[in-house]
CSV table of C-alpha atoms and ligand atoms in Angstrom, one decimal:
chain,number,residue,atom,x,y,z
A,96,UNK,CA,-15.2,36.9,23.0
A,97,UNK,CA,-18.4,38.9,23.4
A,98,UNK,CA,-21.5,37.1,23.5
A,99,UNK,CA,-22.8,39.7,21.0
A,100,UNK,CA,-20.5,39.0,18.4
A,101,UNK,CA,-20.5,35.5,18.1
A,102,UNK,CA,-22.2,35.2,14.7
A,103,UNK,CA,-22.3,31.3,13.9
A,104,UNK,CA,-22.0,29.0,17.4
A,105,UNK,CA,-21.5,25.0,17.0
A,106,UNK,CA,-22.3,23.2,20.6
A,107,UNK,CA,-21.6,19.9,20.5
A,108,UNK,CA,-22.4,19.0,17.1
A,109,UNK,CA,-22.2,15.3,16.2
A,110,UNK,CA,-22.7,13.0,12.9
A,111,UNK,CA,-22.4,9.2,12.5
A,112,UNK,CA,-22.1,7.7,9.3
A,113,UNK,CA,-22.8,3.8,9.7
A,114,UNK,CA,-20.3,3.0,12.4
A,115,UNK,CA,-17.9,5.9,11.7
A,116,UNK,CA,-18.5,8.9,13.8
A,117,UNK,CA,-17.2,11.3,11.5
A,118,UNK,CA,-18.1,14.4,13.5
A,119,UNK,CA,-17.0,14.0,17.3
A,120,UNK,CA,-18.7,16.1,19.8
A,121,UNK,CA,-17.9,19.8,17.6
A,122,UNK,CA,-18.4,22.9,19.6
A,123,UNK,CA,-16.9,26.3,18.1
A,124,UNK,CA,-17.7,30.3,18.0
A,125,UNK,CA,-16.9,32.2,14.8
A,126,UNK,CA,-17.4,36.1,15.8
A,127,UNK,CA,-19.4,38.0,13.0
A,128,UNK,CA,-17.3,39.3,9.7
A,129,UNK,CA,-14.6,36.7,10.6
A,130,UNK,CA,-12.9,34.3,8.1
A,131,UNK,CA,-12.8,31.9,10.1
A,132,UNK,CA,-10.8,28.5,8.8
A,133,UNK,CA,-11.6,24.6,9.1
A,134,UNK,CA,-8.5,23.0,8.7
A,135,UNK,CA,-7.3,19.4,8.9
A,136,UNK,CA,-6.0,16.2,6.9
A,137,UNK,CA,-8.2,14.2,4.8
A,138,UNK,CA,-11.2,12.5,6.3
A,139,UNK,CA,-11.0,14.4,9.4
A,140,UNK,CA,-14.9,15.8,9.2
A,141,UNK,CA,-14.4,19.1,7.4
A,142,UNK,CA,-16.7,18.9,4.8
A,143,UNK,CA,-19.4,16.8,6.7
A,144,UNK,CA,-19.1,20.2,9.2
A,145,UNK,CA,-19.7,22.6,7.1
A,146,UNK,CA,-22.7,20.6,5.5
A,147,UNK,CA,-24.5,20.5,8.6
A,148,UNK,CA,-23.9,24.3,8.9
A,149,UNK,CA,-25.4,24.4,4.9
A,150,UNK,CA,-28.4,22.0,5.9
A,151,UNK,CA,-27.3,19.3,3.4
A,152,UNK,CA,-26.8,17.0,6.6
A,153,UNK,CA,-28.6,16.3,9.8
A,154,UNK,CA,-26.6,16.2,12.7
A,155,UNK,CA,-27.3,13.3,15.3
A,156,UNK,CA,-26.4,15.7,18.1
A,157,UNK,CA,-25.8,19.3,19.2
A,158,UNK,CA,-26.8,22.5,18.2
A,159,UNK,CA,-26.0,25.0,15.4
A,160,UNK,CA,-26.9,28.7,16.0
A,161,UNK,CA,-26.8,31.3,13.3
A,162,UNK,CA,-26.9,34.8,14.6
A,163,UNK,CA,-28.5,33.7,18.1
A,164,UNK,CA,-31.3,31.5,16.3
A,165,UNK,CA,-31.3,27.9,16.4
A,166,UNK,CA,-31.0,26.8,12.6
A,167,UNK,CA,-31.1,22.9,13.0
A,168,UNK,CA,-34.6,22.5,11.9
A,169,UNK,CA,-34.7,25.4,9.1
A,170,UNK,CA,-34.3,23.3,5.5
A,171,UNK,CA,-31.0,24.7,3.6
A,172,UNK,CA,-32.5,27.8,1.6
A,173,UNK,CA,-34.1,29.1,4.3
A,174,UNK,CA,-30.7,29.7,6.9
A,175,UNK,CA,-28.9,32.4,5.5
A,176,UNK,CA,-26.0,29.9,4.3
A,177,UNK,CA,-25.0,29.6,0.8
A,178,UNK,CA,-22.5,27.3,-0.5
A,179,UNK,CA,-19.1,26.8,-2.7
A,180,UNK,CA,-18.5,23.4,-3.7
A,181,UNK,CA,-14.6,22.0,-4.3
A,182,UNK,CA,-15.8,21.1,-7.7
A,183,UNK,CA,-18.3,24.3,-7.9
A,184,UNK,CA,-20.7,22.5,-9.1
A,185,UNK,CA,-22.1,24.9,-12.1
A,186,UNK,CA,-24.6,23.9,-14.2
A,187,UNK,CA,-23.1,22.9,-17.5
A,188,UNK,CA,-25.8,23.8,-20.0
A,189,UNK,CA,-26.5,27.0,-18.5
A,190,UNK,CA,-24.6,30.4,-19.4
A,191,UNK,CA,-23.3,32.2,-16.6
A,192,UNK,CA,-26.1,34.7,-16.3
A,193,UNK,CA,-28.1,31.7,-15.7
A,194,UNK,CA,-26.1,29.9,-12.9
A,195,UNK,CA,-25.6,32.8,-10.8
A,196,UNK,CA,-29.8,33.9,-11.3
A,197,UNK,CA,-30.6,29.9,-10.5
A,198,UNK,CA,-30.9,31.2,-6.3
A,199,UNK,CA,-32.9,34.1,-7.4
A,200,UNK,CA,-35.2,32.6,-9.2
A,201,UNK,CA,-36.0,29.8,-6.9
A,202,UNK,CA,-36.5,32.6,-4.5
A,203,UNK,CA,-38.7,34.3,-6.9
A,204,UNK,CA,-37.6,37.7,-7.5
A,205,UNK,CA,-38.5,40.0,-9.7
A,206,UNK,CA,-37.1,40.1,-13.2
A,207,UNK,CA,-35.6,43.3,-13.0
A,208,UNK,CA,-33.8,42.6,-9.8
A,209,UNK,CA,-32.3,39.4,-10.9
A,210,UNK,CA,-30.6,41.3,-14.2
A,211,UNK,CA,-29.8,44.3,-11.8
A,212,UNK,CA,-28.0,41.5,-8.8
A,213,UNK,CA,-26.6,39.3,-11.7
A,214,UNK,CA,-24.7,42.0,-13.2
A,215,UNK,CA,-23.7,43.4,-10.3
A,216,UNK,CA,-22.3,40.3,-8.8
A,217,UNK,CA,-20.7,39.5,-11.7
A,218,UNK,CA,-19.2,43.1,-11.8
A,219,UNK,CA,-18.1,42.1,-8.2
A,220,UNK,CA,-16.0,39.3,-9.0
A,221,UNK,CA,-14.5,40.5,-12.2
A,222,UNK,CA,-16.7,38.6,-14.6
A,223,UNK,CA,-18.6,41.7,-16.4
A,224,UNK,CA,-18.9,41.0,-20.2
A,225,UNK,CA,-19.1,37.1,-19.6
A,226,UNK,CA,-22.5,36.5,-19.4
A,227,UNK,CA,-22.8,34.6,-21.9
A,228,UNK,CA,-20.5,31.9,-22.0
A,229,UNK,CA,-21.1,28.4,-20.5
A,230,UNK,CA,-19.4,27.1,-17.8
A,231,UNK,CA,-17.1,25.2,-20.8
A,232,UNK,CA,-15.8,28.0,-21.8
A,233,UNK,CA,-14.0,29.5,-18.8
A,234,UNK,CA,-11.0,29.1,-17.4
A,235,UNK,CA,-11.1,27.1,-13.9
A,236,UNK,CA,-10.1,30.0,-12.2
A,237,UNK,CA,-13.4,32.2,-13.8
A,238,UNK,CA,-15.6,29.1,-13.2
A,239,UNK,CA,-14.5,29.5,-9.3
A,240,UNK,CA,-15.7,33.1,-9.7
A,241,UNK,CA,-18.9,32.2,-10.9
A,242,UNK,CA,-19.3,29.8,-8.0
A,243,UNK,CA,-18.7,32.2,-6.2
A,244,UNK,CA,-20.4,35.2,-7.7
A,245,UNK,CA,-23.6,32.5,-7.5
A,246,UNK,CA,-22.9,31.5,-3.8
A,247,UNK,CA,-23.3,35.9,-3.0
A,248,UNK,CA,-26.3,36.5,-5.4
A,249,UNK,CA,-28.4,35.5,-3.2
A,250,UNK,CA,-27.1,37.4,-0.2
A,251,UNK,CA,-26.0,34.9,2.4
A,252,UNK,CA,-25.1,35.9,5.8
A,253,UNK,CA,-22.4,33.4,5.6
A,254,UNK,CA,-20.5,32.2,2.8
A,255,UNK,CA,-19.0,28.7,3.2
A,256,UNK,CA,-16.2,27.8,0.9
A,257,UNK,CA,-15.2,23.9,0.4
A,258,UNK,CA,-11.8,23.7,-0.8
A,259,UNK,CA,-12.9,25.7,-3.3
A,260,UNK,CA,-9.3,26.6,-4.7
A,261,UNK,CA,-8.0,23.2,-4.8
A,262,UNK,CA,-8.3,22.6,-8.6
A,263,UNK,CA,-6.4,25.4,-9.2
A,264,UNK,CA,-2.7,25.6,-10.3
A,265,UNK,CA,-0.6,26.7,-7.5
A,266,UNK,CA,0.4,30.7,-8.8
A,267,UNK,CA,-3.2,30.9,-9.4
A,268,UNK,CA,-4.4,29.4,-6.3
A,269,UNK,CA,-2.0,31.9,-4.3
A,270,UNK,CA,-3.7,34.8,-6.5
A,271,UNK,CA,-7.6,33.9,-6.1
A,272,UNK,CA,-6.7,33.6,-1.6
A,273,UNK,CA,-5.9,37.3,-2.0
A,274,UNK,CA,-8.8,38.1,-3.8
A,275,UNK,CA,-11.1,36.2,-1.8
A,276,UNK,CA,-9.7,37.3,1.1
A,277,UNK,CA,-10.1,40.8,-0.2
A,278,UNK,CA,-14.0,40.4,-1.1
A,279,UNK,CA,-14.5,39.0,2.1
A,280,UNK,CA,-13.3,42.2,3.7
A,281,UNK,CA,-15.3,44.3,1.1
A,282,UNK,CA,-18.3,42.8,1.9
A,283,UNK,CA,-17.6,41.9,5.9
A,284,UNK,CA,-19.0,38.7,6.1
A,285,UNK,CA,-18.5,35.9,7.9
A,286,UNK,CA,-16.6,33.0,5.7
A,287,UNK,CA,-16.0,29.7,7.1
A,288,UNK,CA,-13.5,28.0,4.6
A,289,UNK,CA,-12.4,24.4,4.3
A,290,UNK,CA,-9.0,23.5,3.4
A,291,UNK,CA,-6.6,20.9,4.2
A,292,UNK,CA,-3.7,23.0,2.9
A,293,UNK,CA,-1.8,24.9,6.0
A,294,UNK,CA,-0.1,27.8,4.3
A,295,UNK,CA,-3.7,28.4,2.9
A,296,UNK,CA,-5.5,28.6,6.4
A,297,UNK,CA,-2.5,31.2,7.5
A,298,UNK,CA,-2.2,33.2,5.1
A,299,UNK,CA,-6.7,33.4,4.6
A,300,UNK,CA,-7.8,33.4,8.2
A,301,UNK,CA,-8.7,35.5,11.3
A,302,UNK,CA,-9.2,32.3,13.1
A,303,UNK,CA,-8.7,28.8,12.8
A,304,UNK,CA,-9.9,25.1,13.9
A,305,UNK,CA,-7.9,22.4,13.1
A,306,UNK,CA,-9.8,19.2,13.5
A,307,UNK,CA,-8.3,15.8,13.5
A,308,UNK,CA,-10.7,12.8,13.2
A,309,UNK,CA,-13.6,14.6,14.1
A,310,UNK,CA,-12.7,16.5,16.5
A,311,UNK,CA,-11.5,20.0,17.0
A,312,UNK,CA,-7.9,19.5,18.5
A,313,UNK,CA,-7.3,23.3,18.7
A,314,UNK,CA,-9.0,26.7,17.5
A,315,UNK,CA,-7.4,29.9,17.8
A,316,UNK,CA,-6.3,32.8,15.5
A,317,UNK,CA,-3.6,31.9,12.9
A,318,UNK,CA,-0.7,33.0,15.3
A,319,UNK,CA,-1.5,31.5,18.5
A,320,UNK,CA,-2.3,27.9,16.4
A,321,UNK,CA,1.5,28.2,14.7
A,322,UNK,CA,3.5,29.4,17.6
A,323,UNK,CA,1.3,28.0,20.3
A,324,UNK,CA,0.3,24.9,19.7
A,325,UNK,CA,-1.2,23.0,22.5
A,326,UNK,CA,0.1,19.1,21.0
A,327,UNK,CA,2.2,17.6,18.7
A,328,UNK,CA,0.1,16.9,16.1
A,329,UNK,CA,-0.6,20.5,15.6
A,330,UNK,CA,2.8,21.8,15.6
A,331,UNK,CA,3.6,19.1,13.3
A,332,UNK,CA,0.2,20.0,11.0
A,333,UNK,CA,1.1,23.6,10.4
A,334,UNK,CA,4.4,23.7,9.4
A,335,UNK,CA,7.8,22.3,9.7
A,336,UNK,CA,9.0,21.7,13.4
A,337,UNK,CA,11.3,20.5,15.7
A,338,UNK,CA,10.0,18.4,18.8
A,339,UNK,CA,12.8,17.7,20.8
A,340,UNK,CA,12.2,15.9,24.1
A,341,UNK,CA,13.7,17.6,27.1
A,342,UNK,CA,12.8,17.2,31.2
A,343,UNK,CA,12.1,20.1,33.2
A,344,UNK,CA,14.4,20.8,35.9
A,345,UNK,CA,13.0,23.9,37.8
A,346,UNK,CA,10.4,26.2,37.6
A,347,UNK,CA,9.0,29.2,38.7
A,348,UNK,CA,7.8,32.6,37.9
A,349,UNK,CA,7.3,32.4,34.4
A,350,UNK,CA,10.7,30.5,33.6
A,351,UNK,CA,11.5,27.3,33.7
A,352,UNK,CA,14.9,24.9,33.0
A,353,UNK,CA,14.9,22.5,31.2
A,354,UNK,CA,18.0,19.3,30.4
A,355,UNK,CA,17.8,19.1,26.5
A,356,UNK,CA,20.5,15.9,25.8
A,357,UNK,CA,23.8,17.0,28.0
A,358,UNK,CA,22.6,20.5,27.8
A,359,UNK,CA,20.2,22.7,30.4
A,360,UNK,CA,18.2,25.9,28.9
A,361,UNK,CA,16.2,28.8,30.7
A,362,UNK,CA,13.3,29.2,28.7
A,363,UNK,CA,10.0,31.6,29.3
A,364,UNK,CA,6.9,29.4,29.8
A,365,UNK,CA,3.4,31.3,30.9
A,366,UNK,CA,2.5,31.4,34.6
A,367,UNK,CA,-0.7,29.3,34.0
A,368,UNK,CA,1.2,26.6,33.0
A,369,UNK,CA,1.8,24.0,35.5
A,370,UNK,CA,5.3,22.0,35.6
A,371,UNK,CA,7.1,20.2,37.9
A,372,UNK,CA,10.5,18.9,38.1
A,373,UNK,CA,11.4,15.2,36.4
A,374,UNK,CA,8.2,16.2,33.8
A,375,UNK,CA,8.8,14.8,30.4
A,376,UNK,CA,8.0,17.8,27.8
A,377,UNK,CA,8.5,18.7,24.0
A,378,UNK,CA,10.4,21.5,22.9
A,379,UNK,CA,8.2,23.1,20.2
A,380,UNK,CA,11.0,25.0,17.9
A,381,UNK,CA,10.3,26.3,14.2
A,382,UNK,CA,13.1,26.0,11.9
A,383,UNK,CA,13.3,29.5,11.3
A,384,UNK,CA,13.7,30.8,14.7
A,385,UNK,CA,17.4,29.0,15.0
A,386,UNK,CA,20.3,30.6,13.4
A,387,UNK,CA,23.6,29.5,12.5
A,388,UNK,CA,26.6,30.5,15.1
A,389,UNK,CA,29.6,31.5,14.5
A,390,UNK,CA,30.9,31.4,18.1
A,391,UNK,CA,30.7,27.5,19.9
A,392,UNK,CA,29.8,27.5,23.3
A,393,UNK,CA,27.6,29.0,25.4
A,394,UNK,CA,23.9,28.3,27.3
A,395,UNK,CA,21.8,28.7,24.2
A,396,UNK,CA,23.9,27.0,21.6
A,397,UNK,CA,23.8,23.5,20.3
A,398,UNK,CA,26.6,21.9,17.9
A,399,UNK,CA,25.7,19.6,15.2
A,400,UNK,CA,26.5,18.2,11.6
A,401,UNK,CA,24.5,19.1,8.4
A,402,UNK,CA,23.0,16.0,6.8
A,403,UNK,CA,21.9,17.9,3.8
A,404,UNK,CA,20.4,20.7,2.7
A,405,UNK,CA,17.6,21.9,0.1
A,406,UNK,CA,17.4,25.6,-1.4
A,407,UNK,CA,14.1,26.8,-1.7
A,408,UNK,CA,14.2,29.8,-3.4
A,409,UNK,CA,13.5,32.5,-0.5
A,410,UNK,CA,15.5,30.2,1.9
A,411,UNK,CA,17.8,27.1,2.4
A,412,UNK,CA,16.7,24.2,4.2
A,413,UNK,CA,19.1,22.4,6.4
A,414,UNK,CA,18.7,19.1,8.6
A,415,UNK,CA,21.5,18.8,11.1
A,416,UNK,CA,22.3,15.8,13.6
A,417,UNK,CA,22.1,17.0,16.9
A,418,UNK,CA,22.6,14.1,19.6
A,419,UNK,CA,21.5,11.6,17.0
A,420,UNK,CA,17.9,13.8,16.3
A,421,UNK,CA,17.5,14.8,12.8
A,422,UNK,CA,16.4,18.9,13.3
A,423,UNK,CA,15.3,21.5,10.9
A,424,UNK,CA,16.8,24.7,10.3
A,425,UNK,CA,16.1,27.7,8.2
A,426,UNK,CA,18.7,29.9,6.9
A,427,UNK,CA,17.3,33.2,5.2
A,428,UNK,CA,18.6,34.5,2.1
A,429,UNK,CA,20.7,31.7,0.9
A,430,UNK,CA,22.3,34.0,-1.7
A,431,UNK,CA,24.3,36.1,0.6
A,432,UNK,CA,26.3,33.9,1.8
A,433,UNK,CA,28.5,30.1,1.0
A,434,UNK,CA,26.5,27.4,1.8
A,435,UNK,CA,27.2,25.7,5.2
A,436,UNK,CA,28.5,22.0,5.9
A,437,UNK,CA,30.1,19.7,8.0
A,438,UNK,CA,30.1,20.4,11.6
A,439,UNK,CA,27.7,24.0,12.7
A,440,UNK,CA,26.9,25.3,16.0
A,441,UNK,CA,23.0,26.4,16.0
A,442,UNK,CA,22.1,29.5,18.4
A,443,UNK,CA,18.4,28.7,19.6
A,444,UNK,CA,16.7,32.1,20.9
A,445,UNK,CA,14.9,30.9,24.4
A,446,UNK,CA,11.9,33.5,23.9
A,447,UNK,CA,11.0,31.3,20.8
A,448,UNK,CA,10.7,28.0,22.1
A,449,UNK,CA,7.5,27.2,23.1
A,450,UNK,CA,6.5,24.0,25.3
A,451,UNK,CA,4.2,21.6,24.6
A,452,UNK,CA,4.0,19.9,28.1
B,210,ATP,N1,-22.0,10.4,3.0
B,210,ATP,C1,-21.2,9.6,3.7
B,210,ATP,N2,-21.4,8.3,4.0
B,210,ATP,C2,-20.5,7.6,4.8
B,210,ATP,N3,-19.4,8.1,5.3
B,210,ATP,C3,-19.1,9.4,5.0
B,210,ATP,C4,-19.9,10.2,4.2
B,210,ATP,N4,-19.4,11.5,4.2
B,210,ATP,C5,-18.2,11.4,4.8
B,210,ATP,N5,-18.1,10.2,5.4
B,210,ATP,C6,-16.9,9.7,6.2
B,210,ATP,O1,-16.8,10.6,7.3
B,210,ATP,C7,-15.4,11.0,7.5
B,210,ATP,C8,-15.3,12.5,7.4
B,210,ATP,O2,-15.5,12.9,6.0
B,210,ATP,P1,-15.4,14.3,5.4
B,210,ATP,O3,-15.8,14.3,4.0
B,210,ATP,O4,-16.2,15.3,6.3
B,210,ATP,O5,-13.8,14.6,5.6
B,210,ATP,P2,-13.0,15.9,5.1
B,210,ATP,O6,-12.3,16.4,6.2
B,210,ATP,O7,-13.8,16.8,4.3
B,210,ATP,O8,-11.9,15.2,4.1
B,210,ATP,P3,-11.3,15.7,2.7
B,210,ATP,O9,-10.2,16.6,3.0
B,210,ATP,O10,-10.7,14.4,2.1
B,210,ATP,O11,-12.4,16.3,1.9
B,210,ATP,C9,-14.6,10.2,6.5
B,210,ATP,O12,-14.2,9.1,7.2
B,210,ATP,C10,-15.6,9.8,5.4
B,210,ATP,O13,-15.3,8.6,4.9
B,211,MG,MG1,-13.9,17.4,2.3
């Protein structure tokens, strides 16, 4: 990444709380215009992050640089961050002219540009002719707009979202990411958004972090963190998996063999990746990269059982014994065809398994 467009830098932040460190030595780069994703179970220092970028917490350590100026010591109104809270946070006696002028009017601008910035905020998110309602009388998907709409009023260079669709019913939740992802390219900012919710992260981001007890265990755009994972705990984090222990045999020049139970595979591994033979390693496989074979036999096939099997609409879920491991396979469009039981051979595709050494 160019130095140039590196628009909001972490090095090496750190924040203690008592005796639990709950921000561990954080260093990122989120290029300018990005939405850029902080992803991670509960507790693992998301929010605590992104208040340090906000100016709501101190850190005890590092730096945090904001278009290449040091913003540590500038107070929260003054960095170019504004803020949406999981809860938004609106004031409940106010209308919703009033909660989206409240920045403005701390920053003292004139009363014609407030009406003029207010309505066209409000324009932006698709809350013209609301004005004058109170927060009460909203819907929880309209009072995330005026969070929102209140968060951009006052012309942030970054926007940082915590959880902010969480309260949300899940077809409404899935509707307000495409929105927000669409403003965010209308407007080409830089969004860093918190969510602990995987499918959410995908589907939002340009890039990802995905921090586990305060740490960032891997960052990387949505693709390379869901087929490339770098440990188990990722893999496992973004979606369904199948980790299957296996030894290497041999390798060289970009391939490498590997004994998976009775069985040996050829699988492409990148150059830069050092193996040797006897190495314990994990077979990283999604469930939707394996098919169901007709034929039995073969380098690339595995027989099993189906244990059971759960139809989710767009696909049918299968586990299926394999040498006593319980693995996970997707079947697309269940409706075209019976569904399968008793004994199966699965066809894995080599190009799709990806080591985790
Ligand atoms: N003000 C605080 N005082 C003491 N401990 C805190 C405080 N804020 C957070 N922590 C602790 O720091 C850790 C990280 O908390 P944080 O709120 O950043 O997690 P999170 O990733 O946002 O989790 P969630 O998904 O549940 O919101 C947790 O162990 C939490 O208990
Ligand atoms: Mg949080």
């Amino acid at each position: 990444m160019a130095a140039s467009n590196v628009h909001l830098e972490l090095s090496h932040v750190s924040k203690r709380f008592g005796d639990a460190l709950a921000v561990d030595d954080v260093s990122f780069a989120i290029p300018r215009g990005a939405f850029a994703t902080l992803l991670g179970p509960s507790g693992c220092g998301k929010t605590t992050t992104l208040r340090m970028i906000a100016g709501f917490y101190d850190p005890d350590a590092g730096e945090i640089n904001l278009g290449g100026r040091r913003i540590n010591d500038l107070p929260a109104h003054r960095r170019g961050t504004a803020m949406v809270f999981q809860d938004y946070a609106l004031f409940p006696h106010m209308t919703v002219r009033d909660n989206v002028a409240y920045g403005l009017r701390l920053a003292k601008r004139s009363r014609t540009d407030i009406a003029k910035k207010v309505a066209d905020t409000l324009a932006f998110v698709g809350l013209a002719g609301m004005e004058d309602r109170s927060p009460s009388q909203l819907s929880g998907g309209q009072q995330q707009r005026v969070a929102v709409a209140r968060a951009l009023a006052i012309e942030p260079q970054v926007l940082l979202l915590d959880e902010p669709l969480s309260n949300l019913d899940a077809k409404l939740r899935e509707q307000l990411r495409v929105e927000l992802r669409t403003l965010q390219q209308r407007l080409g900012m830089t969004f860093v958004y918190v969510t602990h919710d995987q499918a959410e992260a995908l589907s939002l981001s340009d890039w990802i972090a995905v921090m586990r007890e305060g740490r960032v265990e891997q960052a990387g755009t949505p693709w390379d963190i869901y087929y490339r994972p770098r440990t188990a705990f990722l893999a496992d984090f973004v979606g369904a998996v199948n980790l299957v222990p296996a030894v290497i045999r041999a390798a060289q020049d970009g391939q490498a063999r590997v004994a998976v139970g009775t069985r040996e595979l050829s699988i492409p591994v990148p150059r830069e990746v050092a193996l040797s033979a006897g190495q314990e390693v994990r077979l990283c496989i999604r469930p939707e990269t394996v098919e169901f074979a007709r034929d039995r036999g073969g380098p690339a096939l595995v027989e099993g059982s189906v244990l059971r099997r759960a139809f989710l609409g767009d696909r049918m879920r299968y586990w299926v014994s394999v040498d006593g491991r319980e693995w996970i396979v997707d079947q697309a469009d269940p409706g075209a065809g019976p569904a399968l039981d008793g004994r199966v051979s699965l066809s894995l595709r080599p190009e799709r398994v990806h080591l985790i050494v």
